[in-house]
Short mmCIF file of N, CA and C in Angstrom, two decimals:
data_model
loop_
_atom_site.label_atom_id
_atom_site.label_comp_id
_atom_site.label_asym_id
_atom_site.label_seq_id
_atom_site.Cartn_x
_atom_site.Cartn_y
_atom_site.Cartn_z
N UNK P 250 -7.02 7.38 -25.71
CA UNK P 250 -8.29 7.34 -26.38
C UNK P 250 -8.57 5.94 -26.92
N UNK P 251 -7.51 5.23 -27.30
CA UNK P 251 -7.71 3.89 -27.83
C UNK P 251 -8.29 2.94 -26.81
N UNK P 252 -7.85 3.03 -25.55
CA UNK P 252 -8.36 2.16 -24.50
C UNK P 252 -9.82 2.49 -24.19
N UNK P 253 -10.15 3.78 -24.17
CA UNK P 253 -11.53 4.18 -23.92
C UNK P 253 -12.42 3.71 -25.06
N UNK P 254 -11.96 3.85 -26.31
CA UNK P 254 -12.73 3.38 -27.45
C UNK P 254 -12.96 1.88 -27.41
N UNK P 255 -11.93 1.14 -27.04
CA UNK P 255 -12.07 -0.32 -26.92
C UNK P 255 -13.08 -0.68 -25.84
N UNK P 256 -13.02 0.04 -24.71
CA UNK P 256 -13.94 -0.22 -23.61
C UNK P 256 -15.38 0.03 -24.04
N UNK P 257 -15.63 1.17 -24.69
CA UNK P 257 -16.97 1.49 -25.14
C UNK P 257 -17.44 0.48 -26.19
N UNK P 258 -16.56 0.09 -27.09
CA UNK P 258 -16.93 -0.89 -28.12
C UNK P 258 -17.26 -2.24 -27.50
N UNK P 259 -16.54 -2.64 -26.47
CA UNK P 259 -16.83 -3.94 -25.84
C UNK P 259 -18.17 -3.93 -25.12
N UNK P 260 -18.52 -2.80 -24.54
CA UNK P 260 -19.83 -2.70 -23.88
C UNK P 260 -20.94 -2.63 -24.94
N UNK P 261 -20.72 -1.85 -26.00
CA UNK P 261 -21.72 -1.68 -27.04
C UNK P 261 -22.01 -2.98 -27.79
N UNK P 262 -20.96 -3.81 -27.97
CA UNK P 262 -21.14 -5.03 -28.74
C UNK P 262 -21.90 -6.11 -27.98
N UNK P 263 -22.20 -5.86 -26.74
CA UNK P 263 -22.98 -6.83 -25.98
C UNK P 263 -22.12 -7.70 -25.08
N UNK P 264 -20.80 -7.59 -25.20
CA UNK P 264 -19.96 -8.39 -24.33
C UNK P 264 -19.96 -7.82 -22.92
N UNK P 265 -20.06 -6.51 -22.80
CA UNK P 265 -20.16 -5.86 -21.50
C UNK P 265 -18.96 -6.15 -20.62
N UNK P 266 -19.11 -5.87 -19.37
CA UNK P 266 -18.04 -6.16 -18.43
C UNK P 266 -17.89 -7.65 -18.21
N UNK P 267 -18.99 -8.36 -18.15
CA UNK P 267 -18.96 -9.81 -18.00
C UNK P 267 -19.68 -10.41 -19.19
N UNK P 268 -18.93 -11.05 -20.08
CA UNK P 268 -19.50 -11.53 -21.33
C UNK P 268 -20.32 -12.80 -21.15
N UNK P 269 -20.08 -13.55 -20.11
CA UNK P 269 -20.82 -14.79 -19.94
C UNK P 269 -21.46 -14.83 -18.56
N UNK P 270 -22.35 -15.77 -18.38
CA UNK P 270 -22.98 -15.92 -17.08
C UNK P 270 -22.04 -16.59 -16.08
N UNK P 271 -21.03 -17.25 -16.58
CA UNK P 271 -20.02 -17.88 -15.73
C UNK P 271 -18.89 -16.89 -15.47
N UNK P 272 -19.23 -15.70 -15.02
CA UNK P 272 -18.24 -14.63 -14.89
C UNK P 272 -17.33 -14.81 -13.69
N UNK P 273 -17.72 -15.62 -12.76
CA UNK P 273 -16.97 -15.73 -11.52
C UNK P 273 -16.51 -17.16 -11.33
N UNK P 274 -15.20 -17.35 -11.23
CA UNK P 274 -14.65 -18.67 -11.02
C UNK P 274 -13.86 -18.66 -9.73
N UNK P 275 -14.15 -19.58 -8.84
CA UNK P 275 -13.44 -19.67 -7.57
C UNK P 275 -12.44 -20.81 -7.64
N UNK P 276 -11.26 -20.60 -7.07
CA UNK P 276 -10.22 -21.61 -7.13
C UNK P 276 -10.42 -22.72 -6.11
N UNK P 277 -11.06 -22.44 -5.03
CA UNK P 277 -11.42 -23.50 -4.09
C UNK P 277 -12.74 -23.13 -3.42
N UNK P 278 -13.28 -24.03 -2.66
CA UNK P 278 -14.61 -23.83 -2.11
C UNK P 278 -14.61 -23.15 -0.75
N UNK P 279 -13.47 -22.74 -0.26
CA UNK P 279 -13.40 -22.11 1.06
C UNK P 279 -14.00 -20.71 1.00
N UNK P 280 -14.31 -20.18 2.15
CA UNK P 280 -14.91 -18.85 2.21
C UNK P 280 -13.88 -17.75 2.03
N UNK P 281 -12.62 -18.09 1.87
CA UNK P 281 -11.55 -17.10 1.75
C UNK P 281 -11.22 -16.74 0.31
N UNK P 282 -12.06 -17.13 -0.65
CA UNK P 282 -11.72 -16.92 -2.04
C UNK P 282 -11.75 -15.44 -2.43
N UNK P 283 -12.53 -14.63 -1.76
CA UNK P 283 -12.55 -13.21 -2.05
C UNK P 283 -11.39 -12.48 -1.39
N UNK P 284 -10.70 -13.14 -0.51
CA UNK P 284 -9.66 -12.48 0.28
C UNK P 284 -8.54 -11.88 -0.56
N UNK P 285 -8.02 -12.55 -1.59
CA UNK P 285 -6.98 -11.89 -2.41
C UNK P 285 -7.46 -10.58 -3.03
N UNK P 286 -8.72 -10.50 -3.37
CA UNK P 286 -9.27 -9.26 -3.91
C UNK P 286 -9.44 -8.22 -2.82
N UNK P 287 -9.84 -8.65 -1.62
CA UNK P 287 -10.07 -7.72 -0.52
C UNK P 287 -8.78 -7.10 0.02
N UNK P 288 -7.65 -7.74 -0.22
CA UNK P 288 -6.38 -7.18 0.23
C UNK P 288 -6.10 -5.85 -0.46
N UNK P 289 -6.67 -5.64 -1.63
CA UNK P 289 -6.45 -4.41 -2.38
C UNK P 289 -7.30 -3.24 -1.87
N UNK P 290 -8.31 -3.52 -1.08
CA UNK P 290 -9.25 -2.48 -0.66
C UNK P 290 -8.61 -1.43 0.26
N UNK P 291 -7.88 -1.78 1.33
CA UNK P 291 -7.31 -0.73 2.19
C UNK P 291 -6.37 0.23 1.48
N UNK P 292 -5.45 -0.24 0.61
CA UNK P 292 -4.61 0.75 -0.08
C UNK P 292 -5.40 1.67 -1.01
N UNK P 293 -6.41 1.14 -1.67
CA UNK P 293 -7.21 1.98 -2.58
C UNK P 293 -8.03 2.98 -1.79
N UNK P 294 -8.67 2.53 -0.70
CA UNK P 294 -9.45 3.46 0.13
C UNK P 294 -8.56 4.51 0.79
N UNK P 295 -7.39 4.10 1.24
CA UNK P 295 -6.47 5.05 1.86
C UNK P 295 -5.95 6.08 0.88
N UNK P 296 -5.70 5.67 -0.35
CA UNK P 296 -5.20 6.63 -1.33
C UNK P 296 -6.30 7.60 -1.76
N UNK P 297 -7.54 7.12 -1.90
CA UNK P 297 -8.64 8.01 -2.24
C UNK P 297 -8.92 8.96 -1.07
N UNK P 298 -8.80 8.47 0.14
CA UNK P 298 -9.00 9.33 1.31
C UNK P 298 -7.99 10.47 1.35
N UNK P 299 -6.79 10.24 0.83
CA UNK P 299 -5.77 11.28 0.80
C UNK P 299 -6.22 12.49 -0.02
N UNK P 300 -6.97 12.25 -1.07
CA UNK P 300 -7.44 13.36 -1.90
C UNK P 300 -8.41 14.26 -1.15
N UNK P 301 -9.19 13.68 -0.24
CA UNK P 301 -10.17 14.45 0.50
C UNK P 301 -9.64 14.99 1.82
N UNK P 302 -8.38 14.68 2.15
CA UNK P 302 -7.83 15.10 3.43
C UNK P 302 -6.82 16.23 3.27
N UNK P 303 -6.85 16.93 2.18
CA UNK P 303 -5.90 18.03 1.98
C UNK P 303 -6.07 19.12 3.02
N UNK P 304 -7.30 19.33 3.46
CA UNK P 304 -7.57 20.42 4.41
C UNK P 304 -7.22 20.05 5.85
N UNK P 305 -6.98 18.78 6.11
CA UNK P 305 -6.63 18.35 7.46
C UNK P 305 -5.13 18.47 7.69
N UNK P 306 -4.72 18.32 8.91
CA UNK P 306 -3.31 18.45 9.24
C UNK P 306 -2.52 17.25 8.70
N UNK P 307 -1.23 17.41 8.67
CA UNK P 307 -0.36 16.33 8.21
C UNK P 307 -0.44 15.11 9.13
N UNK P 308 -0.70 15.34 10.40
CA UNK P 308 -0.79 14.22 11.34
C UNK P 308 -1.99 13.31 11.02
N UNK P 309 -3.11 13.91 10.64
CA UNK P 309 -4.29 13.12 10.27
C UNK P 309 -4.01 12.36 8.98
N UNK P 310 -3.37 13.00 8.01
CA UNK P 310 -3.03 12.33 6.76
C UNK P 310 -2.04 11.20 7.01
N UNK P 311 -1.07 11.45 7.88
CA UNK P 311 -0.11 10.39 8.24
C UNK P 311 -0.83 9.20 8.85
N UNK P 312 -1.77 9.47 9.74
CA UNK P 312 -2.50 8.40 10.39
C UNK P 312 -3.26 7.54 9.39
N UNK P 313 -3.88 8.17 8.41
CA UNK P 313 -4.66 7.43 7.41
C UNK P 313 -3.76 6.53 6.58
N UNK P 314 -2.64 7.05 6.10
CA UNK P 314 -1.77 6.25 5.23
C UNK P 314 -1.08 5.14 6.01
N UNK P 315 -0.60 5.45 7.19
CA UNK P 315 0.08 4.43 7.99
C UNK P 315 -0.92 3.34 8.40
N UNK P 316 -2.13 3.73 8.80
CA UNK P 316 -3.15 2.75 9.18
C UNK P 316 -3.51 1.86 8.00
N UNK P 317 -3.60 2.45 6.83
CA UNK P 317 -3.91 1.68 5.63
C UNK P 317 -2.84 0.61 5.37
N UNK P 318 -1.60 0.98 5.53
CA UNK P 318 -0.55 -0.01 5.28
C UNK P 318 -0.43 -1.02 6.42
N UNK P 319 -0.74 -0.61 7.65
CA UNK P 319 -0.69 -1.54 8.77
C UNK P 319 -1.82 -2.56 8.69
N UNK P 320 -2.99 -2.15 8.25
CA UNK P 320 -4.14 -3.07 8.14
C UNK P 320 -3.85 -4.15 7.10
N UNK P 321 -3.12 -3.81 6.07
CA UNK P 321 -2.86 -4.75 4.99
C UNK P 321 -1.99 -5.92 5.45
N UNK P 322 -1.04 -5.68 6.33
CA UNK P 322 -0.12 -6.74 6.76
C UNK P 322 -0.86 -7.88 7.47
N UNK P 323 -1.71 -7.64 8.48
CA UNK P 323 -2.44 -8.77 9.08
C UNK P 323 -3.41 -9.44 8.10
N UNK P 324 -3.96 -8.66 7.16
CA UNK P 324 -4.84 -9.27 6.16
C UNK P 324 -4.09 -10.30 5.33
N UNK P 325 -2.84 -10.02 5.04
CA UNK P 325 -2.02 -10.97 4.28
C UNK P 325 -1.65 -12.16 5.16
N UNK P 326 -1.33 -11.91 6.43
CA UNK P 326 -0.91 -12.99 7.33
C UNK P 326 -2.04 -13.98 7.61
N UNK P 327 -3.28 -13.52 7.54
CA UNK P 327 -4.42 -14.41 7.76
C UNK P 327 -4.49 -15.50 6.69
N UNK P 328 -3.95 -15.23 5.53
CA UNK P 328 -4.00 -16.19 4.42
C UNK P 328 -3.07 -17.39 4.60
N UNK P 329 -2.13 -17.34 5.52
CA UNK P 329 -1.12 -18.40 5.63
C UNK P 329 -1.71 -19.81 5.76
N UNK P 330 -2.67 -20.07 6.65
CA UNK P 330 -3.18 -21.45 6.74
C UNK P 330 -3.83 -21.93 5.45
N UNK P 331 -4.47 -21.02 4.72
CA UNK P 331 -5.13 -21.41 3.49
C UNK P 331 -4.14 -21.64 2.35
N UNK P 332 -3.08 -20.86 2.34
CA UNK P 332 -2.08 -20.98 1.28
C UNK P 332 -1.27 -22.26 1.45
N UNK P 333 -1.08 -22.72 2.68
CA UNK P 333 -0.34 -23.97 2.88
C UNK P 333 -1.10 -25.17 2.32
N UNK P 334 -2.42 -25.06 2.22
CA UNK P 334 -3.23 -26.14 1.65
C UNK P 334 -3.27 -26.11 0.13
N UNK P 335 -2.91 -25.00 -0.47
CA UNK P 335 -2.96 -24.84 -1.92
C UNK P 335 -3.20 -23.39 -2.26
N UNK P 336 -3.41 -23.12 -3.52
CA UNK P 336 -3.62 -21.73 -3.92
C UNK P 336 -5.03 -21.26 -3.59
N UNK P 337 -5.14 -19.97 -3.33
CA UNK P 337 -6.39 -19.33 -2.99
C UNK P 337 -6.60 -18.21 -4.00
N UNK P 338 -7.82 -18.08 -4.49
CA UNK P 338 -8.02 -16.99 -5.42
C UNK P 338 -9.41 -16.90 -5.98
N UNK P 339 -9.58 -15.91 -6.81
CA UNK P 339 -10.84 -15.66 -7.49
C UNK P 339 -10.51 -15.18 -8.90
N UNK P 340 -11.35 -15.55 -9.86
CA UNK P 340 -11.11 -15.15 -11.24
C UNK P 340 -12.38 -14.58 -11.85
N UNK P 341 -12.20 -13.55 -12.62
CA UNK P 341 -13.26 -12.96 -13.43
C UNK P 341 -12.84 -13.18 -14.89
N UNK P 342 -13.19 -14.30 -15.50
CA UNK P 342 -12.62 -14.67 -16.79
C UNK P 342 -13.01 -13.76 -17.95
N UNK P 343 -14.15 -13.11 -17.91
CA UNK P 343 -14.58 -12.30 -19.05
C UNK P 343 -14.65 -10.81 -18.72
N UNK P 344 -13.92 -10.38 -17.73
CA UNK P 344 -13.93 -8.97 -17.35
C UNK P 344 -13.26 -8.15 -18.45
N UNK P 345 -14.01 -7.24 -19.03
CA UNK P 345 -13.53 -6.37 -20.11
C UNK P 345 -12.97 -7.14 -21.30
N UNK P 346 -13.44 -8.35 -21.50
CA UNK P 346 -13.02 -9.13 -22.65
C UNK P 346 -11.76 -9.94 -22.44
N UNK P 347 -10.94 -9.59 -21.49
CA UNK P 347 -9.67 -10.30 -21.26
C UNK P 347 -9.72 -11.19 -20.03
N UNK P 348 -10.28 -10.70 -18.98
CA UNK P 348 -10.33 -11.44 -17.73
C UNK P 348 -9.23 -11.00 -16.78
N UNK P 349 -9.47 -11.27 -15.52
CA UNK P 349 -8.49 -10.96 -14.48
C UNK P 349 -8.67 -11.97 -13.36
N UNK P 350 -7.59 -12.33 -12.70
CA UNK P 350 -7.69 -13.25 -11.58
C UNK P 350 -6.76 -12.80 -10.47
N UNK P 351 -7.16 -13.12 -9.27
CA UNK P 351 -6.35 -12.86 -8.08
C UNK P 351 -6.10 -14.21 -7.45
N UNK P 352 -4.86 -14.67 -7.49
CA UNK P 352 -4.51 -15.99 -7.00
C UNK P 352 -3.26 -15.86 -6.14
N UNK P 353 -3.28 -16.52 -5.00
CA UNK P 353 -2.13 -16.49 -4.09
C UNK P 353 -1.73 -17.92 -3.79
N UNK P 354 -0.49 -18.25 -4.12
CA UNK P 354 0.10 -19.52 -3.70
C UNK P 354 1.19 -19.19 -2.69
N UNK P 355 2.01 -20.15 -2.31
CA UNK P 355 3.01 -19.91 -1.27
C UNK P 355 4.04 -18.87 -1.69
N UNK P 356 4.50 -18.92 -2.93
CA UNK P 356 5.47 -17.93 -3.41
C UNK P 356 4.84 -16.54 -3.43
N UNK P 357 3.61 -16.44 -3.89
CA UNK P 357 2.91 -15.16 -3.89
C UNK P 357 2.69 -14.64 -2.47
N UNK P 358 2.41 -15.56 -1.54
CA UNK P 358 2.21 -15.16 -0.15
C UNK P 358 3.49 -14.55 0.42
N UNK P 359 4.62 -15.20 0.18
CA UNK P 359 5.91 -14.68 0.67
C UNK P 359 6.20 -13.32 0.04
N UNK P 360 5.95 -13.21 -1.25
CA UNK P 360 6.15 -11.94 -1.94
C UNK P 360 5.24 -10.85 -1.38
N UNK P 361 3.98 -11.17 -1.13
CA UNK P 361 3.05 -10.20 -0.55
C UNK P 361 3.48 -9.76 0.85
N UNK P 362 3.93 -10.71 1.64
CA UNK P 362 4.34 -10.37 3.00
C UNK P 362 5.57 -9.46 3.00
N UNK P 363 6.57 -9.80 2.22
CA UNK P 363 7.77 -8.96 2.14
C UNK P 363 7.43 -7.59 1.57
N UNK P 364 6.63 -7.58 0.53
CA UNK P 364 6.26 -6.32 -0.10
C UNK P 364 5.48 -5.42 0.85
N UNK P 365 4.56 -5.99 1.60
CA UNK P 365 3.76 -5.16 2.50
C UNK P 365 4.60 -4.57 3.62
N UNK P 366 5.56 -5.32 4.14
CA UNK P 366 6.43 -4.79 5.19
C UNK P 366 7.33 -3.69 4.64
N UNK P 367 7.89 -3.90 3.45
CA UNK P 367 8.77 -2.90 2.85
C UNK P 367 7.97 -1.63 2.53
N UNK P 368 6.76 -1.76 1.98
CA UNK P 368 5.95 -0.58 1.67
C UNK P 368 5.55 0.15 2.93
N UNK P 369 5.32 -0.57 4.02
CA UNK P 369 5.02 0.10 5.29
C UNK P 369 6.20 0.98 5.71
N UNK P 370 7.41 0.43 5.63
CA UNK P 370 8.59 1.21 6.00
C UNK P 370 8.80 2.39 5.06
N UNK P 371 8.53 2.18 3.78
CA UNK P 371 8.66 3.27 2.81
C UNK P 371 7.66 4.38 3.12
N UNK P 372 6.45 4.02 3.49
CA UNK P 372 5.44 5.04 3.78
C UNK P 372 5.79 5.82 5.04
N UNK P 373 6.36 5.16 6.03
CA UNK P 373 6.78 5.87 7.24
C UNK P 373 7.90 6.85 6.89
N UNK P 374 8.86 6.39 6.12
CA UNK P 374 9.97 7.27 5.73
C UNK P 374 9.46 8.40 4.82
N UNK P 375 8.57 8.10 3.91
CA UNK P 375 8.09 9.10 2.96
C UNK P 375 7.35 10.23 3.67
N UNK P 376 6.66 9.93 4.75
CA UNK P 376 5.97 11.01 5.46
C UNK P 376 6.95 11.97 6.09
N UNK P 377 8.04 11.46 6.61
CA UNK P 377 9.05 12.35 7.15
C UNK P 377 9.70 13.17 6.04
N UNK P 378 9.91 12.55 4.90
CA UNK P 378 10.55 13.22 3.79
C UNK P 378 9.62 14.25 3.14
N UNK P 379 8.35 13.93 3.02
CA UNK P 379 7.41 14.79 2.31
C UNK P 379 6.86 15.94 3.16
N UNK P 380 7.23 16.05 4.40
CA UNK P 380 6.75 17.16 5.23
C UNK P 380 7.20 18.51 4.67
N UNK P 381 8.30 18.53 3.96
CA UNK P 381 8.83 19.78 3.39
C UNK P 381 8.19 20.13 2.05
N UNK P 382 7.51 19.19 1.44
CA UNK P 382 6.96 19.39 0.10
C UNK P 382 5.54 19.94 0.15
N UNK P 383 5.09 20.47 -0.98
CA UNK P 383 3.77 21.11 -1.04
C UNK P 383 2.66 20.15 -1.45
N UNK P 384 2.92 19.23 -2.33
CA UNK P 384 1.87 18.37 -2.89
C UNK P 384 1.91 16.97 -2.28
N UNK P 385 1.92 16.90 -0.98
CA UNK P 385 2.03 15.60 -0.32
C UNK P 385 0.78 14.75 -0.47
N UNK P 386 -0.41 15.36 -0.52
CA UNK P 386 -1.64 14.56 -0.67
C UNK P 386 -1.66 13.86 -2.03
N UNK P 387 -1.24 14.55 -3.07
CA UNK P 387 -1.19 13.94 -4.40
C UNK P 387 -0.14 12.83 -4.43
N UNK P 388 1.00 13.07 -3.79
CA UNK P 388 2.05 12.06 -3.75
C UNK P 388 1.56 10.78 -3.07
N UNK P 389 0.89 10.91 -1.94
CA UNK P 389 0.43 9.73 -1.22
C UNK P 389 -0.77 9.08 -1.88
N UNK P 390 -1.54 9.84 -2.66
CA UNK P 390 -2.59 9.23 -3.46
C UNK P 390 -1.98 8.25 -4.47
N UNK P 391 -1.00 8.71 -5.21
CA UNK P 391 -0.37 7.85 -6.21
C UNK P 391 0.47 6.75 -5.57
N UNK P 392 1.03 7.02 -4.41
CA UNK P 392 1.79 5.98 -3.72
C UNK P 392 0.86 4.86 -3.23
N UNK P 393 -0.32 5.22 -2.74
CA UNK P 393 -1.30 4.21 -2.32
C UNK P 393 -1.80 3.39 -3.49
N UNK P 394 -2.04 4.03 -4.63
CA UNK P 394 -2.44 3.29 -5.81
C UNK P 394 -1.33 2.35 -6.30
N UNK P 395 -0.10 2.82 -6.20
CA UNK P 395 1.04 1.97 -6.57
C UNK P 395 1.15 0.78 -5.63
N UNK P 396 0.90 1.01 -4.36
CA UNK P 396 0.92 -0.07 -3.38
C UNK P 396 -0.15 -1.11 -3.70
N UNK P 397 -1.35 -0.65 -4.06
CA UNK P 397 -2.42 -1.59 -4.44
C UNK P 397 -2.03 -2.36 -5.70
N UNK P 398 -1.39 -1.69 -6.65
CA UNK P 398 -0.98 -2.37 -7.88
C UNK P 398 0.08 -3.42 -7.60
N UNK P 399 1.01 -3.11 -6.71
CA UNK P 399 2.06 -4.09 -6.36
C UNK P 399 1.43 -5.28 -5.65
N UNK P 400 0.48 -5.04 -4.76
CA UNK P 400 -0.19 -6.15 -4.09
C UNK P 400 -1.01 -6.97 -5.08
N UNK P 401 -1.62 -6.32 -6.05
CA UNK P 401 -2.38 -7.04 -7.05
C UNK P 401 -1.51 -7.90 -7.95
N UNK P 402 -0.29 -7.48 -8.19
CA UNK P 402 0.62 -8.25 -9.03
C UNK P 402 1.23 -9.41 -8.25
N UNK P 403 1.29 -9.30 -6.92
CA UNK P 403 1.89 -10.36 -6.10
C UNK P 403 0.97 -11.51 -6.00
#
């Protein structure tokens, strides 16, 4: 309740989601500055899709989750030429009063690449393991959100 109260108070006080007109800061002038943010889209969409796919077969659900994790790997690999030139990212400095930024440098790129490959293998194994369980759609919803959070932290 405290977080919700803080959120409502920040909007009510006039600071809103973006407190200033300079809400968007780009780290470089290339067209790839939104890319670190876009890497989070497939895991989030795949996890939300899991909630609506309960009525479909396990094979369809498997396809959605595996495709979501496979799409993320090439999206990360596309960043390599840009990361070698310097960091790539986007910042929202006044988002919810604190700000958030998505920045990828070479160390972050290596971390993202290793993480995405490991999460892909985990998702393949988890589908075989979760075939015996009843609440697999809920499990993969939270697993997809966790995957997006790990990519966001990288």
